[in-house]
One Martini backbone bead per residue (centre of mass of N, CA, C, O) as a GRO file, in nm:
protein
  122
    1GLN     BB    1   9.513  11.241  11.583
    2VAL     BB    2   9.641  11.002  11.445
    3GLN     BB    3   9.427  10.752  11.297
    4LEU     BB    4   9.705  10.650  11.079
    5VAL     BB    5   9.937  10.371  11.065
    6GLU     BB    6  10.261  10.307  10.857
    7SER     BB    7  10.397   9.987  10.794
    8GLY     BB    8  10.633   9.814  10.590
    9GLY     BB    9  10.833   9.932  10.401
   10GLY     BB   10  11.132   9.968  10.146
   11LEU     BB   11  11.387   9.801  10.052
   12VAL     BB   12  11.379   9.625   9.716
   13GLN     BB   13  11.397   9.331   9.495
   14ALA     BB   14  11.277   9.258   9.244
   15GLY     BB   15  11.030   8.989   9.361
   16GLY     BB   16  10.971   9.066   9.624
   17SER     BB   17  10.838   9.118   9.974
   18LEU     BB   18  10.576   9.308  10.122
   19ARG     BB   19  10.433   9.414  10.438
   20LEU     BB   20  10.193   9.637  10.511
   21SER     BB   21  10.065   9.852  10.764
   22CYS     BB   22   9.716   9.961  10.946
   23ALA     BB   23   9.718  10.148  11.278
   24SER     BB   24   9.401  10.185  11.405
   25SER     BB   25   9.245  10.440  11.668
   26LEU     BB   26   8.960  10.391  11.514
   27ARG     BB   27   8.610  10.283  11.649
   28THR     BB   28   8.533  10.268  11.362
   29PHE     BB   29   8.675  10.037  11.191
   30ARG     BB   30   8.437   9.843  11.207
   31ASN     BB   31   8.293   9.979  10.959
   32LEU     BB   32   8.549  10.033  10.763
   33SER     BB   33   8.699  10.095  10.503
   34MET     BB   34   8.945  10.034  10.345
   35GLY     BB   35   9.265  10.180  10.156
   36TRP     BB   36   9.509  10.191   9.868
   37PHE     BB   37   9.770  10.428   9.814
   38ARG     BB   38   9.959  10.535   9.539
   39GLN     BB   39  10.289  10.768   9.480
   40ALA     BB   40  10.463  10.879   9.254
   41PRO     BB   41  10.715  11.113   9.117
   42GLY     BB   42  10.526  11.303   8.945
   43LYS     BB   43  10.244  11.144   9.028
   44GLU     BB   44   9.907  11.095   9.065
   45ARG     BB   45   9.742  10.954   9.277
   46GLU     BB   46   9.607  10.578   9.340
   47PHE     BB   47   9.488  10.300   9.308
   48VAL     BB   48   9.544   9.970   9.498
   49THR     BB   49   9.332   9.907   9.734
   50ALA     BB   50   9.063   9.725   9.892
   51ILE     BB   51   8.804   9.675  10.200
   52ASN     BB   52   8.536   9.602  10.370
   53TRP     BB   53   8.438   9.593  10.601
   54SER     BB   54   8.425   9.273  10.651
   55GLY     BB   55   8.583   9.129  10.410
   56SER     BB   56   8.367   9.057  10.164
   57ILE     BB   57   8.521   9.286   9.998
   58THR     BB   58   8.766   9.323   9.660
   59ASP     BB   59   8.995   9.525   9.562
   60TYR     BB   60   9.162   9.564   9.227
   61ALA     BB   61   9.453   9.726   9.015
   62ASP     BB   62   9.510   9.566   8.815
   63SER     BB   63   9.872   9.581   8.847
   64VAL     BB   64   9.811   9.395   9.116
   65LYS     BB   65   9.718   9.165   9.077
   66GLY     BB   66   9.798   8.865   9.216
   67ARG     BB   67  10.062   9.068   9.383
   68PHE     BB   68   9.833   9.177   9.591
   69THR     BB   69   9.714   9.150   9.959
   70ILE     BB   70   9.445   9.206  10.115
   71SER     BB   71   9.366   9.276  10.483
   72ARG     BB   72   9.152   9.212  10.819
   73GLU     BB   73   9.196   9.288  11.183
   74SER     BB   74   8.975   9.383  11.383
   75ALA     BB   75   9.126   9.283  11.667
   76GLU     BB   76   9.375   9.499  11.541
   77ASN     BB   77   9.322   9.730  11.398
   78THR     BB   78   9.391   9.674  11.065
   79VAL     BB   79   9.585   9.646  10.800
   80TYR     BB   80   9.681   9.450  10.521
   81LEU     BB   81   9.986   9.427  10.265
   82GLN     BB   82  10.058   9.245  10.059
   83MET     BB   83  10.333   9.199   9.871
   84SER     BB   84  10.481   9.070   9.542
   85ASN     BB   85  10.607   9.060   9.326
   86LEU     BB   86  10.812   9.322   9.276
   87LYS     BB   87  10.818   9.608   9.074
   88PRO     BB   88  10.922   9.892   9.033
   89GLU     BB   89  10.644  10.019   8.936
   90ASP     BB   90  10.619  10.020   9.300
   91THR     BB   91  10.714  10.249   9.351
   92ALA     BB   92  10.621  10.450   9.634
   93LEU     BB   93  10.384  10.604   9.812
   94TYR     BB   94  10.159  10.484  10.019
   95TYR     BB   95   9.823  10.464  10.190
   96CYS     BB   96   9.616  10.503  10.400
   97ALA     BB   97   9.233  10.411  10.438
   98ALA     BB   98   8.956  10.568  10.597
   99GLY     BB   99   8.582  10.448  10.511
  100PRO     BB  100   8.226  10.511  10.434
  101ARG     BB  101   8.248  10.286  10.143
  102THR     BB  102   8.207  10.177   9.853
  103ASN     BB  103   8.401  10.279   9.647
  104LEU     BB  104   8.711  10.144   9.647
  105GLN     BB  105   8.816  10.354   9.419
  106SER     BB  106   8.806  10.621   9.592
  107PRO     BB  107   8.914  10.897   9.756
  108LEU     BB  108   8.674  10.997   9.944
  109TYR     BB  109   8.807  10.915  10.225
  110ASP     BB  110   8.817  11.062  10.559
  111TYR     BB  111   9.103  10.905  10.599
  112TRP     BB  112   9.474  10.906  10.674
  113GLY     BB  113   9.790  10.868  10.631
  114GLN     BB  114  10.170  10.945  10.608
  115GLY     BB  115  10.287  10.717  10.503
  116THR     BB  116  10.506  10.430  10.289
  117GLN     BB  117  10.780  10.331  10.163
  118VAL     BB  118  10.892  10.220   9.853
  119THR     BB  119  11.099   9.993   9.713
  120VAL     BB  120  11.235   9.906   9.354
  121SER     BB  121  11.434   9.743   9.235
  122SER     BB  122  11.625   9.607   8.950
   0.00000   0.00000   0.00000
């Protein structure tokens, strides 16, 4: 069954904003760290940002610091990724991930969504 569902992707001009959502059906959502990763065509999947189970710790890739913000709403079993000042190099398929992670940047999450496409035009 589908555990994580991403939404909110689309086409945006450079400098624009998007907010991605990841809705979870996991009963243990409140206890899990949540991460966002992305993969551009011909490139490896890379870490974007993550948040720990309580929301007290966040981590960001250097390339998105100051532009992206991750947050979580446990009452909604949802994690959000607010993306601002988007650049063409942000174009990728964005994946949501969940797991009992302490190393938030590691890709060894237990659950993954199907991804949502973000395309930034110049």
